[in-house]
XYZ file of C-alpha atoms in Angstrom:
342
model
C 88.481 24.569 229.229
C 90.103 23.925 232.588
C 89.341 26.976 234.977
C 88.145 27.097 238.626
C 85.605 28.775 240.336
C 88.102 31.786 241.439
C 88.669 32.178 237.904
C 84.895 32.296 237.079
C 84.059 34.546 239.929
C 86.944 36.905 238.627
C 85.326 36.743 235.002
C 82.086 37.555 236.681
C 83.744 40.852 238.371
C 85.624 41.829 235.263
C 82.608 41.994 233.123
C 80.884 44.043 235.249
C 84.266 46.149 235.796
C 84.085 46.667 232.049
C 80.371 48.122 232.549
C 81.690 50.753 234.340
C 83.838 52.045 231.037
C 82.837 54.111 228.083
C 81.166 53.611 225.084
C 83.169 54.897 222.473
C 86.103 54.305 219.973
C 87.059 50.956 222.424
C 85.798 48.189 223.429
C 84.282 48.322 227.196
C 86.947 46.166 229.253
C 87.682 44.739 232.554
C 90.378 43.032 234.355
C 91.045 41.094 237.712
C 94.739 39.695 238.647
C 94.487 36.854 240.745
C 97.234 35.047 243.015
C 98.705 31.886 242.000
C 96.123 30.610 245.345
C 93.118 32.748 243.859
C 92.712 35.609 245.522
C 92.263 39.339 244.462
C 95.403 41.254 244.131
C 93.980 44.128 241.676
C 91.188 45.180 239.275
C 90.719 47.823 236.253
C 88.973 48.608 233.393
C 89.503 50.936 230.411
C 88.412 54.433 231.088
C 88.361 55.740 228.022
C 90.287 56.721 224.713
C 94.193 57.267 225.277
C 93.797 55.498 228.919
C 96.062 52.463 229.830
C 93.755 49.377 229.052
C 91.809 47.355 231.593
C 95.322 45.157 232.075
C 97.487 48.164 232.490
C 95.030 49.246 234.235
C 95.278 46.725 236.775
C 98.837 45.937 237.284
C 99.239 49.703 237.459
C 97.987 49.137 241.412
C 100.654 46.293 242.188
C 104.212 46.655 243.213
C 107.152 45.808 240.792
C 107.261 41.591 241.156
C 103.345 41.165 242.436
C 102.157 39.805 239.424
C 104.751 37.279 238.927
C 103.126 33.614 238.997
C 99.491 35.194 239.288
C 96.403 34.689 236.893
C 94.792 37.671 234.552
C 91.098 37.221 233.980
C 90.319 39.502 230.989
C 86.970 40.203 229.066
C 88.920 40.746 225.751
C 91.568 39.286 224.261
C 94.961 41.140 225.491
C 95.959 43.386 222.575
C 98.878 42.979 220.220
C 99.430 46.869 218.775
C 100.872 49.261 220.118
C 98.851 52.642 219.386
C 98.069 55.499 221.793
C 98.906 52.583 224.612
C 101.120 49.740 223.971
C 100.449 45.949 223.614
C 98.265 44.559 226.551
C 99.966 41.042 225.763
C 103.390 42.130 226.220
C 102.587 44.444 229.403
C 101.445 40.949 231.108
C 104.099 39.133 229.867
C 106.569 41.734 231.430
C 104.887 41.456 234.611
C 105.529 37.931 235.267
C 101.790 36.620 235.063
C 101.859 32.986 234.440
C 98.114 32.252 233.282
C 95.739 34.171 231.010
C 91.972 34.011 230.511
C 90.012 36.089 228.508
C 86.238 35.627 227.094
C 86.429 36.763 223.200
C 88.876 37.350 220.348
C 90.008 40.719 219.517
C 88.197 41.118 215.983
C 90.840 44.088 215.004
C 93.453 42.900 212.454
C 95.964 45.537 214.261
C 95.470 44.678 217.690
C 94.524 41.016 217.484
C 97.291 38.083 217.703
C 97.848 38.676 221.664
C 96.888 35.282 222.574
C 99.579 34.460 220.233
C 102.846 36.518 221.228
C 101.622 35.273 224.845
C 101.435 31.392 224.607
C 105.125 31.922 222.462
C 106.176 33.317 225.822
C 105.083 30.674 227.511
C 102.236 31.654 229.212
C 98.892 29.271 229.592
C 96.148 30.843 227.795
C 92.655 30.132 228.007
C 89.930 31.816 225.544
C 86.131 31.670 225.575
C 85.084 31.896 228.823
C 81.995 34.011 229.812
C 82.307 34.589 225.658
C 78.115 35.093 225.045
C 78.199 37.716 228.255
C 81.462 39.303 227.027
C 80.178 39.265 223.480
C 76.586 41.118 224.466
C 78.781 44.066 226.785
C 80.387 44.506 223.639
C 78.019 44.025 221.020
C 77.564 47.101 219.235
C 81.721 47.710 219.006
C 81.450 44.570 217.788
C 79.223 45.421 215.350
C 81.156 48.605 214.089
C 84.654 46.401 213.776
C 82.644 44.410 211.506
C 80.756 47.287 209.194
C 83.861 49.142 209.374
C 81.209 52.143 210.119
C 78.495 52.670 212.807
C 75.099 50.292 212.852
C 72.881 52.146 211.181
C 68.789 51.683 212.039
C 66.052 53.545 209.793
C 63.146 54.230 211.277
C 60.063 55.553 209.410
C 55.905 56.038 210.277
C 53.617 55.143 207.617
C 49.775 54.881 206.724
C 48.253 51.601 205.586
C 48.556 52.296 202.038
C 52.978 53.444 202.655
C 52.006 57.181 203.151
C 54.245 59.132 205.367
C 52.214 62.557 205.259
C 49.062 64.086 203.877
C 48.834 65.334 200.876
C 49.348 68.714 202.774
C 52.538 67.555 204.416
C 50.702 67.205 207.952
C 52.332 63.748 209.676
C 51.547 64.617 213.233
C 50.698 61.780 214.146
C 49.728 59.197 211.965
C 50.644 56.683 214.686
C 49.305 56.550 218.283
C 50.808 56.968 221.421
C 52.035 53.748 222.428
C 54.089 53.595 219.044
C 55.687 57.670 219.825
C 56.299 55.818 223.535
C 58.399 52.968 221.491
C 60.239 55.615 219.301
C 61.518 57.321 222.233
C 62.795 54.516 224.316
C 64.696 53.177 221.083
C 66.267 56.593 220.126
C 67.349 56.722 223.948
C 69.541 53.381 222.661
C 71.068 55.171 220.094
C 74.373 57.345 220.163
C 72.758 59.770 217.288
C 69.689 60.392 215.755
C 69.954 61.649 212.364
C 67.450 63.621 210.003
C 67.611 65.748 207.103
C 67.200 69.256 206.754
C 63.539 69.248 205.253
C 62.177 67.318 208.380
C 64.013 69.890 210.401
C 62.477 72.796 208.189
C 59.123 70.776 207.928
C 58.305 69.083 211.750
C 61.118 71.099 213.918
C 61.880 68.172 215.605
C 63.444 68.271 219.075
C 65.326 64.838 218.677
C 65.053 64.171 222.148
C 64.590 60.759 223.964
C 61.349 61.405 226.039
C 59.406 59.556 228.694
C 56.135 62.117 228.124
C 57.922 65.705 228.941
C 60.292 64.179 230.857
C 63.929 63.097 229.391
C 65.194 60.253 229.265
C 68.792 59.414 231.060
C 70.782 58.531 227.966
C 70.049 61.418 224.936
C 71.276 60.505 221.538
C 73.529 63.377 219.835
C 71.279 65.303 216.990
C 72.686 64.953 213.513
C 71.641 66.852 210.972
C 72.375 66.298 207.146
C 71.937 69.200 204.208
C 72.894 71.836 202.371
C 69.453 74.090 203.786
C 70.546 76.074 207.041
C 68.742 75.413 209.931
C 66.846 78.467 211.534
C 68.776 79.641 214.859
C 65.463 79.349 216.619
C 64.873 75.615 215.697
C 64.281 73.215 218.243
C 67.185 70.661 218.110
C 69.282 73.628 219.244
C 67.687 73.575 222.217
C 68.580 69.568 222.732
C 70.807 68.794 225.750
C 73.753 67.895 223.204
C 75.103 70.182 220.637
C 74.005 69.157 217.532
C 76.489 68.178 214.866
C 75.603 69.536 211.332
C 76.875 67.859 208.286
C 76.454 70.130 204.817
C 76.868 66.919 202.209
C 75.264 64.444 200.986
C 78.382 61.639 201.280
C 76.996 59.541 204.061
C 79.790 57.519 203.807
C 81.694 60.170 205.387
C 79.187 61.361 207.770
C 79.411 57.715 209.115
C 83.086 57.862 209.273
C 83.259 61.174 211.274
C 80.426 59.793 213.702
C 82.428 56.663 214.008
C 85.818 58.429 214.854
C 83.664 60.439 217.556
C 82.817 56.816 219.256
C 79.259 56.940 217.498
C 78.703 52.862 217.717
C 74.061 52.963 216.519
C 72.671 55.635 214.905
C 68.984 55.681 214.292
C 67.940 57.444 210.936
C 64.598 59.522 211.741
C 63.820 60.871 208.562
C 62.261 61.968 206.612
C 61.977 59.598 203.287
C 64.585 61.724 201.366
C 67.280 60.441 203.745
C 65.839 57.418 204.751
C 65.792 56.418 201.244
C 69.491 57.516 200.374
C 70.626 55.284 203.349
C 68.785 52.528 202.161
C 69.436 52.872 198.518
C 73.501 53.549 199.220
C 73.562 49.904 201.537
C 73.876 51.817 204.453
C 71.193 50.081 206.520
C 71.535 47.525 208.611
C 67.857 47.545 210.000
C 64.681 48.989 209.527
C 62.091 49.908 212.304
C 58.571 50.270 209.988
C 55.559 51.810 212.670
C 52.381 50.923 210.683
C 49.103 53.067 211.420
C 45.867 51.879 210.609
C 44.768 54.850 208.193
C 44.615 55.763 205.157
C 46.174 58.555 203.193
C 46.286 58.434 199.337
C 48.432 61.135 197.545
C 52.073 60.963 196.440
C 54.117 61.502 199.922
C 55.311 57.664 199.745
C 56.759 57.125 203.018
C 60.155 55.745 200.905
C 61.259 57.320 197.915
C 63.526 55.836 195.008
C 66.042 53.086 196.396
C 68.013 51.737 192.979
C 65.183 49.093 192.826
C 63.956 49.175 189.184
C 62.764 45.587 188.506
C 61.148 43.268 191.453
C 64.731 41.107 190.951
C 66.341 43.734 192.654
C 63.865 44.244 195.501
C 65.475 44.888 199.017
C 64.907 41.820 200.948
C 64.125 41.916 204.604
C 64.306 39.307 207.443
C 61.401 40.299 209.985
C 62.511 39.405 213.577
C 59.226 40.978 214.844
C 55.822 41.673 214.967
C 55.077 44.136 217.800
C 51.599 45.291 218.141
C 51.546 48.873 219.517
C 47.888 50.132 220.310
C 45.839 50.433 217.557
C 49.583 50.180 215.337
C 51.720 47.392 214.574
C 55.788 47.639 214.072
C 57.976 45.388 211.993
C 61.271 45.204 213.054
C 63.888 43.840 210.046
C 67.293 42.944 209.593
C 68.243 43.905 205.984
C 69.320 40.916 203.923
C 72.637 41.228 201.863
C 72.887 39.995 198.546
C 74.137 36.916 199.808
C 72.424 35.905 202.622
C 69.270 35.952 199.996
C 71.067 34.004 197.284
């Protein structure tokens, strides 16, 4: 991969151009044009859904001709599509730009190909640079072009012996606070934090991201999933975002309406009715177990029925981690598909 330091410096800006965009229905982009001797003529990045793209972007600051001969340095692969903007690819052809590099492939079947319709032009191309930097920016858009919905994490507290309550329903707090600490810096990397109705009903959760009474920066939207009406005076109304309230129990299409809202992680707080329906309908991707050393006996499992009826069908995990927490310990797991454990 022939490129020179200019162009590496310029990959270097763009990628941290592309941090200054949304997360949302798009990818996070950035762009630098660079004269045929290397130098800065413009930048941009995407701004948003429905904004000209981080190339657009960028040529949008030069004159008619000032591209012609020059260099785009691109995070993502110039799209092919036209949609709400049109093709990337063709925009730089148009403008005369004589060399293209970019860092990843666009995953989309739509908007891929640009690499393509520009080296049939006759432009030189060059992919993969800066790709493991471009690819972590990106990773959780990534992530939702490949599940075709958002990631989706479970998260559950549990006794020793699997229990997620007392026989009385009581469950504050079976784990300590180092492991609530942990809980709250992970939902503050989420976009949404969904429960079901009966936690709401049972613990009147806040679903806030909290550094001890104090917020955290980045709040993850409150979900809420059942047919039960939440009381006006609950908590989560009182969360910085307005809760979103979903009266089904098709998760598929709760997913699908938090994707098209630019929902890329959701973390799945509970309790085990939902927690179980995710797991038992494929819908997680990983699971975040906090175990407490206690013990609770009774029947209030801290997972309910997932499909699994003889140990063949057991839902395999792969275990990344071992955290110790305090007095607690938390497992954090990838779930396996079917084929990854054949």
């Amino acid at each position: 991969m022939a490129v020179n330091d200019a162009e590496r410096d310029a990959m270097s800006r763009a990628l941290a151009l592309a941090a200054h965009g949304p997360r949302g229905l798009n990818p996070q982009v950035g762009a630098v044009i660079l004269s045929p001797t290397g130098e800065t003529l413009s930048e941009g990045w995407h701004h948003g859904a429905g904004t000209p793209h981080a190339e657009v972007d960028a040529l949008s600051k030069l004159a008619p001709g000032e591209a012609a001969g020059a260099t785009a340095v691109v995070t993502l692969e110039p799209c092919n599509h036209t949609g709400r903007t049109g093709p990337c690819s063709q925009a730089l052809i148009d403008a005369g730009v004589a060399r293209v590099i970019y860092a990843l492939d666009d995953p989309g079947v739509a908007s891929s190909g640009g690499s393509d319709r520009m080296r049939a032009a006759g432009l030189d191309v060059v992919a993969g640079l800066e790709s493991d930097a471009a690819h972590t920016l990106i990773a959780d858009w990534l992530s939702v072009q490949r599940l075709g919905r958002p990631h989706v994490t479970v998260k559950w507290a549990q006794s020793l012996d699997g229990r997620a309550a007392a026989s009385d329903g009581t469950s504050q707090w079976i784990t300590g606070p180092v492991a609530r600490a942990d809980v709250h810096a992970r939902r503050a990397q989420a976009d949404a934090i969904v429960v079901g109705t009966g936690t709401v009903l049972a613990d009147d959760p806040a679903l806030t991201a909290r550094d001890g009474d104090a917020l955290l920066a980045h709040q993850p939207i409150p979900v809420v999933i059942g047919s039960r009406a939440t009381p006006a005076d609950a908590a989560v109304h009182r969360h910085p975002l307005a809760p979103i309230f979903y009266d089904t129990h098709d998760l598929n299409a709760v997913l699908a309406d938090l994707r098209e809202r630019g929902v890329q992680r959701v973390f799945v707080e509970g309790g085990p009715t939902l927690a179980s329906a995710f797991l038992a309908a494929g819908l997680a991707d990983a699971v975040l177990a906090y175990i407490a050393p206690v013990l609770l006996g009774g029947g209030r499992l801290a997972l309910a029925d997932i499909g699994v009826g003889t140990i063949a069908d057991a839902r395999r995990l792969t275990v990344d981690e071992w955290i110790p927490l305090g007095e607690d310990l938390l497992a954090v797991a990838r779930v396996t598909s079917e084929s990854e454990g054949s």
